XYZ file of C-alpha atoms in Angstrom:
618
model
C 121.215 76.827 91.344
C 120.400 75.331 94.402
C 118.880 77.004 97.699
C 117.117 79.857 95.709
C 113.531 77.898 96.995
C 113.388 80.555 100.266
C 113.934 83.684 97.680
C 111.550 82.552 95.324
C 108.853 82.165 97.509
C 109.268 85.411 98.969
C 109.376 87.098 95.064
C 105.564 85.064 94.699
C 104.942 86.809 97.944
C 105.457 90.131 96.644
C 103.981 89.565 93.125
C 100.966 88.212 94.397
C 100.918 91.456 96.802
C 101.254 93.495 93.970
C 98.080 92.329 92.081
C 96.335 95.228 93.651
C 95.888 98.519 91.977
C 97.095 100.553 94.852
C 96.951 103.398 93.288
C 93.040 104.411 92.585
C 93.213 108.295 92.894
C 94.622 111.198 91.597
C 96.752 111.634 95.110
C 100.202 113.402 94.762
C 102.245 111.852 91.172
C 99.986 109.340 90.571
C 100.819 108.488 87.029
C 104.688 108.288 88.188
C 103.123 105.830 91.001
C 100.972 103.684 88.784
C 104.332 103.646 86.387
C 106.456 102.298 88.671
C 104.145 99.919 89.801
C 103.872 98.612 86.675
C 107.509 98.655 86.174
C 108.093 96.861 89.067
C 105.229 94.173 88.282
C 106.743 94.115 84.662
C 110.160 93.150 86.314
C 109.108 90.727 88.832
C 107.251 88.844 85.732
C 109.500 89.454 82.976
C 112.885 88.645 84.639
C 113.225 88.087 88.199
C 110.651 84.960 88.747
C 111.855 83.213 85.751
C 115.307 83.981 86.471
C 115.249 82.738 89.845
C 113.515 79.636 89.157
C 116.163 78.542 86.151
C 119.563 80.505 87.781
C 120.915 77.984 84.380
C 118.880 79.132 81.746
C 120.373 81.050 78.933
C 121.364 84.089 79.041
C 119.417 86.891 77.817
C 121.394 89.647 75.930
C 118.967 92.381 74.884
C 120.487 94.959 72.432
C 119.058 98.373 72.888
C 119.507 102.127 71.788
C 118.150 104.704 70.009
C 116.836 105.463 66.836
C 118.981 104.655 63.854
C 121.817 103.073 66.126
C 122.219 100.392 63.827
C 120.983 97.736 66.493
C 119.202 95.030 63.887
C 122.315 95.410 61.546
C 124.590 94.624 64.821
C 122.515 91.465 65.613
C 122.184 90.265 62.303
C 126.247 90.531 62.024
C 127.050 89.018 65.358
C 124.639 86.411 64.353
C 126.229 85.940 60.873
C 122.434 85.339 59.532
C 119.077 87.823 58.450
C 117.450 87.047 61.323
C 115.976 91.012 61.833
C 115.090 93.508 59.018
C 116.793 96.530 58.759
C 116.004 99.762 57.029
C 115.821 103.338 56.835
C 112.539 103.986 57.385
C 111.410 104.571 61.075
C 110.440 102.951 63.032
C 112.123 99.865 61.605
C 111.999 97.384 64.365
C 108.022 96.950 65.369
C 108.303 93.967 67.151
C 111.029 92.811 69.276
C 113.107 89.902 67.725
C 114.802 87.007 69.901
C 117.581 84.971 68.540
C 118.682 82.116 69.752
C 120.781 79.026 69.275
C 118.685 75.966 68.167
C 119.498 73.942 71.666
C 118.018 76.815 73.628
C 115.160 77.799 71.374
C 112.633 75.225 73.744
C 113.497 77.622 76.748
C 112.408 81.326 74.666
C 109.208 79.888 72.559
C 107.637 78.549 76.409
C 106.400 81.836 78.667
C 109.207 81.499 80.825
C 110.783 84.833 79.853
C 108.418 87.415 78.992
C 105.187 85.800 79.546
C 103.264 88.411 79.006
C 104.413 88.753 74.789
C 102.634 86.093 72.785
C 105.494 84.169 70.521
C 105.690 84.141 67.107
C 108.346 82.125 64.550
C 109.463 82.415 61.303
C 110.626 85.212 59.055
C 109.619 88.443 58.891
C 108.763 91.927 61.461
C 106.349 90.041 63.205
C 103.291 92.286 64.537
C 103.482 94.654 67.565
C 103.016 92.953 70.891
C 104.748 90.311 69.970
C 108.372 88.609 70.418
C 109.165 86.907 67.353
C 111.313 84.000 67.984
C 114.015 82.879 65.616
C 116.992 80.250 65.743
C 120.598 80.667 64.251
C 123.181 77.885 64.282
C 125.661 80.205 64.127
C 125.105 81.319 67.741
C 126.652 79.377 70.640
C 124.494 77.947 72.514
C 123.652 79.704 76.369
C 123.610 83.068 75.099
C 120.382 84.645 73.408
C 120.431 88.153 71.660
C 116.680 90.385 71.322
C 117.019 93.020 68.945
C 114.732 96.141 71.057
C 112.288 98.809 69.786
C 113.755 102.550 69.881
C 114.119 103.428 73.044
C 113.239 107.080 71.922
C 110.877 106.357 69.319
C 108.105 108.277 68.226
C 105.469 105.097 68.673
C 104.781 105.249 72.389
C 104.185 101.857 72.492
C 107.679 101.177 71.214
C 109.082 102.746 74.123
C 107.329 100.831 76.869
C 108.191 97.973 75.240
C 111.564 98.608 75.317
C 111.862 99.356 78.280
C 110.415 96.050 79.581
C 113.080 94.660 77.317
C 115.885 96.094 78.940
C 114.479 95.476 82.539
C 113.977 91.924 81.555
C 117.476 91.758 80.528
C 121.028 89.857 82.198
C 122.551 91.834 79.700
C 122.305 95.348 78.022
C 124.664 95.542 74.772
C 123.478 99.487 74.649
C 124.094 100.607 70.885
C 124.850 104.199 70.290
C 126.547 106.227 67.587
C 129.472 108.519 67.435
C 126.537 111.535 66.548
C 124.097 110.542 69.462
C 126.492 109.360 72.372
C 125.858 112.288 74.491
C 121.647 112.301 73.804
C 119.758 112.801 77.375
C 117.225 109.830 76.502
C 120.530 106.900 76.410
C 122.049 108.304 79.566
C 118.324 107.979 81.227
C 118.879 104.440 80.548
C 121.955 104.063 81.223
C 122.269 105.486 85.096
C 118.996 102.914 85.249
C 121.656 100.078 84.607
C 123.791 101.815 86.750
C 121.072 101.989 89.456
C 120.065 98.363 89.274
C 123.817 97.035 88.710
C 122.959 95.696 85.585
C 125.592 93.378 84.053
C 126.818 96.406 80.530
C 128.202 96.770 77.752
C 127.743 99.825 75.210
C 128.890 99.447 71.482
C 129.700 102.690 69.994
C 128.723 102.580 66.748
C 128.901 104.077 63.108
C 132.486 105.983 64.334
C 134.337 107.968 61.313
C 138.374 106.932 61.663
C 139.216 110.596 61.947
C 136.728 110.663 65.445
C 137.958 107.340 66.551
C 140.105 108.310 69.781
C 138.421 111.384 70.461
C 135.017 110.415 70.556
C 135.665 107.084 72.536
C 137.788 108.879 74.909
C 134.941 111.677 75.637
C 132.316 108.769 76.619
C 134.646 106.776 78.460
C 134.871 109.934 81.081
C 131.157 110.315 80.527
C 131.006 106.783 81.725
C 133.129 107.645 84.706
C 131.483 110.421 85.234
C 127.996 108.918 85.730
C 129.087 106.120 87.722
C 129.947 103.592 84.805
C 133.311 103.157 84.860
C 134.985 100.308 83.503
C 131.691 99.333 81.727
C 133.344 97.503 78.204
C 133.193 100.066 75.821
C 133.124 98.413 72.052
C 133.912 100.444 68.924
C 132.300 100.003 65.405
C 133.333 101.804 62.485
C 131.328 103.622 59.636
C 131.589 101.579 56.745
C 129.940 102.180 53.406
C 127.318 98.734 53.196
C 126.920 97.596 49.510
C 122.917 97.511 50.276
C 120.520 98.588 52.952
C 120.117 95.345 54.452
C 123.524 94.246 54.156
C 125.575 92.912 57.127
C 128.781 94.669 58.656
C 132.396 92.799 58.127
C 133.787 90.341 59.802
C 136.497 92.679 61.109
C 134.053 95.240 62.185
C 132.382 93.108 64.807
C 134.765 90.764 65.885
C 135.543 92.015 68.900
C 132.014 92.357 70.473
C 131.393 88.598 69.034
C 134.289 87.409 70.807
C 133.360 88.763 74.452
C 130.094 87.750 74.169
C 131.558 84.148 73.104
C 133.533 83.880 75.766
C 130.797 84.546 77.971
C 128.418 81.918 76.466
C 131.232 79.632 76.332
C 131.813 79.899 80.116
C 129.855 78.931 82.446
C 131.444 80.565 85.709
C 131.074 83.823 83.161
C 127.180 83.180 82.392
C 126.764 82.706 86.334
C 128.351 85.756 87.160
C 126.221 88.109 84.354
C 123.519 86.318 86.417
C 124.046 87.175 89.517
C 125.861 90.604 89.272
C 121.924 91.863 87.568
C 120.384 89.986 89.854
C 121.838 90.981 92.811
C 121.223 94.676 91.322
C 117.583 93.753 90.443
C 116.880 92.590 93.905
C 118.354 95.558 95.828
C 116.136 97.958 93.486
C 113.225 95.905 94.275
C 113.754 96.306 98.109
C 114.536 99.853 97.722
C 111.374 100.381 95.589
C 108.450 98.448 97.085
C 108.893 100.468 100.528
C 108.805 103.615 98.748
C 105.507 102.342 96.359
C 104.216 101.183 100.300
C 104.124 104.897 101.181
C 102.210 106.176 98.464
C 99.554 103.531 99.088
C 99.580 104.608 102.442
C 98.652 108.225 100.898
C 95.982 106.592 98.865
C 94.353 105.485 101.883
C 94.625 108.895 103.775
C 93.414 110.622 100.950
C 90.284 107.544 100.902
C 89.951 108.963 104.687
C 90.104 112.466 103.790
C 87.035 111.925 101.623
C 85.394 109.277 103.849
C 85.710 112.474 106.717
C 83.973 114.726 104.821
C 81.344 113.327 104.400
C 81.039 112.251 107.600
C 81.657 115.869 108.647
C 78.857 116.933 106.303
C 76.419 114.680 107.616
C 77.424 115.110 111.176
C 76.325 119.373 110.953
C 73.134 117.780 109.230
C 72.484 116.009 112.651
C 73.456 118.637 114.437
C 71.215 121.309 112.193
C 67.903 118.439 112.619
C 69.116 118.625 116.741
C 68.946 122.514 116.653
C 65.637 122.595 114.250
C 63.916 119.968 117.394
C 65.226 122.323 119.985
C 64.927 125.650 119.010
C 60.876 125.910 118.744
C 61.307 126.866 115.491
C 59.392 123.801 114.340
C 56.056 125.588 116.159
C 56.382 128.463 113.820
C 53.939 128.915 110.152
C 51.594 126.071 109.753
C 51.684 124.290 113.010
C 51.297 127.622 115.127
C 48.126 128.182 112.829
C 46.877 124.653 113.656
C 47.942 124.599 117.331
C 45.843 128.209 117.240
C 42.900 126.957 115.471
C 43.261 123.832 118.016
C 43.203 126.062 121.329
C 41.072 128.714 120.287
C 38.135 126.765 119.424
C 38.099 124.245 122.747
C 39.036 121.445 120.344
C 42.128 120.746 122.911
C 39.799 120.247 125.909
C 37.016 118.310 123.911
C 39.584 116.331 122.665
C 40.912 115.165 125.926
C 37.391 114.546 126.868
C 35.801 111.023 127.813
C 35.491 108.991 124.560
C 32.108 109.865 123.901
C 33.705 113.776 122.721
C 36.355 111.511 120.671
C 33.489 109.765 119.040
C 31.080 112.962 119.109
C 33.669 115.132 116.905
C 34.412 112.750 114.259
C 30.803 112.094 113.522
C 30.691 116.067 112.860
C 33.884 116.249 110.928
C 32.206 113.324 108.773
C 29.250 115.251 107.762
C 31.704 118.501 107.681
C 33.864 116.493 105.290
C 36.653 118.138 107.285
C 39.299 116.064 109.488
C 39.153 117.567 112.795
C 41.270 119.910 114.279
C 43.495 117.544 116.039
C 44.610 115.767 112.653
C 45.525 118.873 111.161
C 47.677 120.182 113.635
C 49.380 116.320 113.719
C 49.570 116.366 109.770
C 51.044 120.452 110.011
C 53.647 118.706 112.574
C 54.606 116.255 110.057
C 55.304 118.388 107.454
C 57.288 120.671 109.518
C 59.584 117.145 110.168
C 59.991 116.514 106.803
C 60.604 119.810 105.994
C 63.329 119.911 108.491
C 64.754 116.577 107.202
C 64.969 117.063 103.271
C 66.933 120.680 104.025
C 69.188 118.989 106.324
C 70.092 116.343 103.849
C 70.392 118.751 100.960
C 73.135 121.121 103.304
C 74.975 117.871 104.133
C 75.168 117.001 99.833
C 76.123 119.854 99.009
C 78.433 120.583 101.338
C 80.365 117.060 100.672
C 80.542 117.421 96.832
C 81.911 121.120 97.468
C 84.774 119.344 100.116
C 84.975 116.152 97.204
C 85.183 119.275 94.419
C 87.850 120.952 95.919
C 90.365 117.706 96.499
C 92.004 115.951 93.650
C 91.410 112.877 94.036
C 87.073 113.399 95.189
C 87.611 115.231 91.549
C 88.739 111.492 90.381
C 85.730 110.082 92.529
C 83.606 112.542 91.099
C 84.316 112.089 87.468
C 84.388 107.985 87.743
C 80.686 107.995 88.713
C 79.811 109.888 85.491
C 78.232 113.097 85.122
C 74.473 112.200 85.320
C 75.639 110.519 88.876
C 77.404 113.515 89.992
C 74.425 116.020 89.072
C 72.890 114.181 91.302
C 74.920 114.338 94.231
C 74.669 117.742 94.936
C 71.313 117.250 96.885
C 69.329 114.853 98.617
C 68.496 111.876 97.414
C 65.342 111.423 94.636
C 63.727 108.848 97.406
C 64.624 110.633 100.452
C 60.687 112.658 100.639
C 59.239 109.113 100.472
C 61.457 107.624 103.116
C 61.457 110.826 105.453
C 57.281 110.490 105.244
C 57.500 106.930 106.402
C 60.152 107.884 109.386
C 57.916 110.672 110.662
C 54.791 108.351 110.474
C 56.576 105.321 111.911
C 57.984 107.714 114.756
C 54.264 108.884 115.235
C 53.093 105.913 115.912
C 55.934 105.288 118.206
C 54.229 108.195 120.528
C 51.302 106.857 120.360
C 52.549 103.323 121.558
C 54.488 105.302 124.415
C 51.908 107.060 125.714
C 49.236 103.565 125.289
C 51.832 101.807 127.798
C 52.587 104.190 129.804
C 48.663 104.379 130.045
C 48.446 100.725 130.895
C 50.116 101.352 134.414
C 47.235 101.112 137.209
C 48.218 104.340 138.739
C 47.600 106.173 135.605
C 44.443 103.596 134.184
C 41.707 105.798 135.488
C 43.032 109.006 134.931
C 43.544 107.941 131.192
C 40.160 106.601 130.876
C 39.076 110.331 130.402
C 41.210 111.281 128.066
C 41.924 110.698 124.236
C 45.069 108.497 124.122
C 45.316 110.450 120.243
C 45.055 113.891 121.976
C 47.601 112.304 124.495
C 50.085 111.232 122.398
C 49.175 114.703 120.367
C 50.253 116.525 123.248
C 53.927 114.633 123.623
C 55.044 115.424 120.483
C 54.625 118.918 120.784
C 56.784 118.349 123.824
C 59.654 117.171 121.551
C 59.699 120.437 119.757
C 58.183 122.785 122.615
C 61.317 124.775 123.623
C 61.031 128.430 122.363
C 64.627 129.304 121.329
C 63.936 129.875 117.925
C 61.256 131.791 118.229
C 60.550 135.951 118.570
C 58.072 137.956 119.610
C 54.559 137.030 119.855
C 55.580 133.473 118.844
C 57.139 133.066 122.039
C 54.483 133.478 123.924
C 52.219 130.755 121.628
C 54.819 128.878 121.868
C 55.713 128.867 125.801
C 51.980 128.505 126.048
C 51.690 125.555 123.942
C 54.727 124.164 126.314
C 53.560 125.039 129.626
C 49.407 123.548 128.425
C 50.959 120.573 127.090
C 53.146 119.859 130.023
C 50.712 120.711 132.519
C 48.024 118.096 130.985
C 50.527 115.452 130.445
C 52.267 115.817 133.678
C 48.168 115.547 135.554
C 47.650 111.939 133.492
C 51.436 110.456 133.605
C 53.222 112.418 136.308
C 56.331 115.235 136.001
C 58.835 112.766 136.386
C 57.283 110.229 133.791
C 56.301 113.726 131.173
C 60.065 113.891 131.069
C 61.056 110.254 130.562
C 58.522 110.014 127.229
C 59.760 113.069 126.365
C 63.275 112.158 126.317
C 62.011 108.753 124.517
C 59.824 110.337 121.910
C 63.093 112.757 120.763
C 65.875 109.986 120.949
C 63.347 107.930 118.520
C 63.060 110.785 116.294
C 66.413 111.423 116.329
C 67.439 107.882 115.353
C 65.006 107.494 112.625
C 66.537 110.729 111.156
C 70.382 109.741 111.570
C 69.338 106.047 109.536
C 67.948 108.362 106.380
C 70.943 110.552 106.878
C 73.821 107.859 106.872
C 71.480 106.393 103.727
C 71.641 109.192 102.032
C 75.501 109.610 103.109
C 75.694 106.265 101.594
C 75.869 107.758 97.837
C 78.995 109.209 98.173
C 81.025 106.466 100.489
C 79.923 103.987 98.151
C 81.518 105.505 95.356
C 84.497 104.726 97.286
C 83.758 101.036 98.112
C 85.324 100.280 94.268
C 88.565 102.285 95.411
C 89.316 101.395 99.171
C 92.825 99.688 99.804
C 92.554 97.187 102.715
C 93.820 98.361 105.754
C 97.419 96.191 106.262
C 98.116 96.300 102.185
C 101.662 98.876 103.260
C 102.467 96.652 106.022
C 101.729 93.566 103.639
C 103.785 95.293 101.171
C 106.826 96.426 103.676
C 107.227 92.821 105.065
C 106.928 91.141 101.473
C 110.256 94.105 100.494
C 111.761 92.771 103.842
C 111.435 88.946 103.288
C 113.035 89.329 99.857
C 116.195 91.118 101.617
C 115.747 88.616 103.684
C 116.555 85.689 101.267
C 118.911 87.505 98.741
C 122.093 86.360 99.964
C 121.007 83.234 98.241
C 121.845 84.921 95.281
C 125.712 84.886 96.143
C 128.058 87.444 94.267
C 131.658 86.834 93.679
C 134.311 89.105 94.565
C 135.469 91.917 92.574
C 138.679 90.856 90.887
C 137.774 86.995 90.033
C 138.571 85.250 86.843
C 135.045 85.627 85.981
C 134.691 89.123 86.530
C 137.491 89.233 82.951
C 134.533 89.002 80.847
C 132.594 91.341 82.085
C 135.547 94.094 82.078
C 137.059 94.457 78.379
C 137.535 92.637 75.705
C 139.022 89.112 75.291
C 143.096 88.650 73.768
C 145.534 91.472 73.609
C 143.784 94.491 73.034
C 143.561 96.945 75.580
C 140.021 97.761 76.939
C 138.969 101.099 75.356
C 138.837 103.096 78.841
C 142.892 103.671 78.773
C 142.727 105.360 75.174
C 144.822 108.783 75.734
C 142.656 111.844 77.808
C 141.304 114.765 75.138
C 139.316 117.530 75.800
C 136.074 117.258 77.729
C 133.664 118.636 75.448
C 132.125 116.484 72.955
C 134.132 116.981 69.618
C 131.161 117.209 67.152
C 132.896 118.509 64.409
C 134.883 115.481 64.032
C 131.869 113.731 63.568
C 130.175 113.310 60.200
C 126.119 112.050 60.640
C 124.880 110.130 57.984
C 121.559 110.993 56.460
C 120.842 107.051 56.091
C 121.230 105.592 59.603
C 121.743 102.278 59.702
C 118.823 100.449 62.313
């Protein structure tokens, strides 16, 4: 069929936008979501991209139903050859079987239908996962029948399967019996044709004579009732088969065989199958992708959720390290001793001396074996840092794998990295003492280098000269952490001291307004070296997510590949209700009267007419 090039594309389009798992998480029904992508994916593969590409190609009849429906005796008797095995055992029919007419067999054994089913030939079950192909010269030619796995089996995999059957179908002959018309699991499948205008018939089969009218009259209105009226409604009666395996009569099947000649014989008829479950196909697939576009669009607000938390985590871990600098609270325990031991003793003043007290007090603390005051109270200051830095960063993990805990889908997060990884998370990192040491150090000798340049000016060169640019620099950094808000009682009044003695000597070298300036520096340095380890160490939970993250436009990418294929599916053209061609898809062919008009009974089902049979045909 001509013109189909603009529709095809835009299926490609889609597929290839599918490709993506865009469902990572546990966020809302996921496992509905990640169904129905794969239904749709299974569809687009399986039917609609071969179809479209051949609108010729034979036609695809897939007989389906449930368990012990008699479905691989049916196609063995329209096919007037074993080409399936049945039996009573269940289930019977482990691999889906394909027959075809020997002219068309070139078209089934290439992966143009099904692709994804490796083919296999001869006689026999064949082995699950596979679509055994077989030829019959007694079918006509343009029409191929599958014989379908349970669609209510017990073997799950039986049930996907055939379900991919039926959605890769142009044509559902649905098998039931006059015991299990009125089962929930048929009717699921059914309003699915119904849904997706699939081109329907449904053989009723195994019927006692004395249940004849009644029964086919109840699931006729059952058929109106759910939408499937005038859907060809085929009767087969229960006959007693000389052997398990044994085909039905002539008589018995002669009126399904005959429709489904007269389609195959017909080409107008085979177009029309075509396009009425195409057309139906195509709608579902524009109605579906928008809706599978939404979820995704959850997926990535719930990605942001979890991307915000930990953002939000590390963000009060800032703000605690901004507090901990402010508060004084850093001049508290071992640096108040060392700033203490460093005032009490003159150290301060002999270590602002001229060079020769620099040089002086580190020949002493050499034969002491003790560093000198100065060092101590630098190394106390360090600690404090680091101190400040590793509790920070343990709030912030713990607080993001309580936020990740309590949400679904940072559960899924959580349980993909493995447990040894997620014992982990909980605090800082292993490495995060090593790399905080180096920060503090780095940002020490960043003071130092401040306070050398600022040193270098000439207004400030000979003042300098008399002082130790250590002690100096020393000095600044207890600037940084000099205010006293954290502090309470007598440690307010070290502490003010310490920042009113510091200030005082640095603002007679550099100046008030340049004491401020290298203040300002020394803490936005600090600060920056601590926000780098914090986003590192933040960096453990988003990159759990890197695996997981949808790109940003894949809804929009998704909405406009739905849109395109609305777009082009006029080019699928459907003929108007009421055409010659539309005669095979209503009743049956000659004289008989389709089954709908049989006489109205009573509306419940009329089970005691109905005798089950402890060996169901398959």
């Amino acid at each position: 069929m001509a013109g189909n090039n603009g529709l095809l594309t835009a299926l490609t389009t889609l597929r290839r936008q599918l490709d993506r798992d865009l469902f990572p998480l546990a966020i809302g029904d996921v496992a509905s979501h990640r169904r129905a992508l794969k239904e749709l994916r299974g569809q687009l593969d399986d039917y609609l991209l071969p179809r479209v590409a051949a609108m010729d190609a034979p036609l695809l009849a897939v007989v389906g139903g449930s368990t012990g429906a008699g479905k691989s005796t049916l196609v063995n008797s329209l096919a007037s050859a074993d080409v399936t095995e049945p039996g009573v055992l269940r289930p019977t029919t482990l691999a889906p079987t394909l027959v075809a007419s020997p002219a068309d067999e070139a078209w089934f054994t290439t992966q143009n239908v099904l692709p994804g089913l490796a083919r296999t030939t001869g006689r026999g079950r064949g082995e699950p996962g596979t679509l055994r192909i077989v030829t019959a010269g007694t079918l006509p030619a343009g029409l191929a029948l599958l014989d379908a796995p349970d669609i209510d089996s017990v073997v799950t995999a039986n049930r996907e399967i055939a379900a991919q059957l039926l959605a890769a179908a142009d044509l559902w002959l649905f098998v039931t019996t006059a015991a299990r018309y009125a089962d929930e699991v048929p009717w699921g499948f059914l309003r699915s044709a119904r849904e997706r205008s699939t081109a329907l018939a449904v053989v009723l089969d195994r019927v006692p004579q004395e249940a004849l009218e009644p029964v086919t009259a109840h699931l006729t209105r059952l058929l109106d009732a759910n939408g499937l009226g005038g859907t060809p409604l085929f009767t087969v009666p229960e006959v007693a088969l000389p052997e398990e395996n044994a085909r039905l009569p002539e008589q018995a099947v002669r009126e399904v065989r005959g429709w489904l000649a007269a389609i195959a014989a017909d080409a107008q008829a085979r177009a029309e199958v075509v396009r009425r479950t195409l057309s139906g196909a195509l709608d579902s697939v524009a109605a579906r992708v928008p809706a599978l576009a939404d979820q995704a669009d959850r997926q990535r607000a719930g990605l942001a959720d979890l991307r915000l938390s930990v953002e939000s985590a590390y963000g009060a871990a800032m703000a605690t390290f901004d507090d901990g600098i402010r508060d004084g609270s850093l001049l508290r325990g071992e640096v108040l001793t060392r700033w203490q031991d460093f005032i009490g003793t003159g150290d301060l003043m002999r270590s602002l001396e001229s060079r020769i007290g620099w040089l002086r007090e580190r020949i002493v603390a050499a034969f002491m074996g003790t560093p000198p005051p100065d060092t101590r109270l630098r190394v106390a200051l360090e600690t404090g840092v680091e101190s400040l830095i590793r509790s920070a960063a343990d709030a912030a993990a713990e607080r993001t794998l309580e936020a990740w805990s309590g949400m679904p889908s940072g559960r899924d997060v959580i349980e993909r990295a493995g447990a040894v990884t997620a014992g982990r998370l909980g605090r800082a990192s292993s490495t995060l003492p090593d790399r905080a040491a180096s920060a503090v150090r780095a940002w020490q000798a960043y003071v130092l280098d401040l306070v050398a340049k600022e040193g270098a000016e000439k207004r400030t060169t000979a003042r300098l000269a008399s002082f130790s640019l250590n002690g100096l620099g020393l000095l600044l950094m207890l600037m940084v952490f000099a205010s006293t808000g954290g502090l309470t009682g007598i440690e307010v009044g070290i502490a003010g001291g310490t920042s009113v003695l510091s200030q005082k000597l640095l603002e007679a070298v550099f100046g008030d307004q340049a004491v401020r300036a290298l203040t300002q520096a020394a803490r936005d340095d600090l600060r920056e070296r601590v926000s780098v380890l914090l986003e590192e160490d933040a960096a453990r939970f988003t990159s759990l997510l890197e695996g997981v993250e949808l790109p940003e436009q894949v809804s929009a990418d998704l909405r406009r590949a739905a849109q395109a294929v609305r777009d082009h599916r006029d080019e699928v053209t459907t003929r108007p209700t009421g055409s010659p061609e539309d005669a095979a898809l209503t009743g049956p062919p000659g004289d008989a009267p389709p089954v709908r008009d049989a006489p109205p009974v009573r509306d419940e089902p009329p089970g005691a007419a109905v005798r089950p049979r402890s060996g169901d045909r398959s």
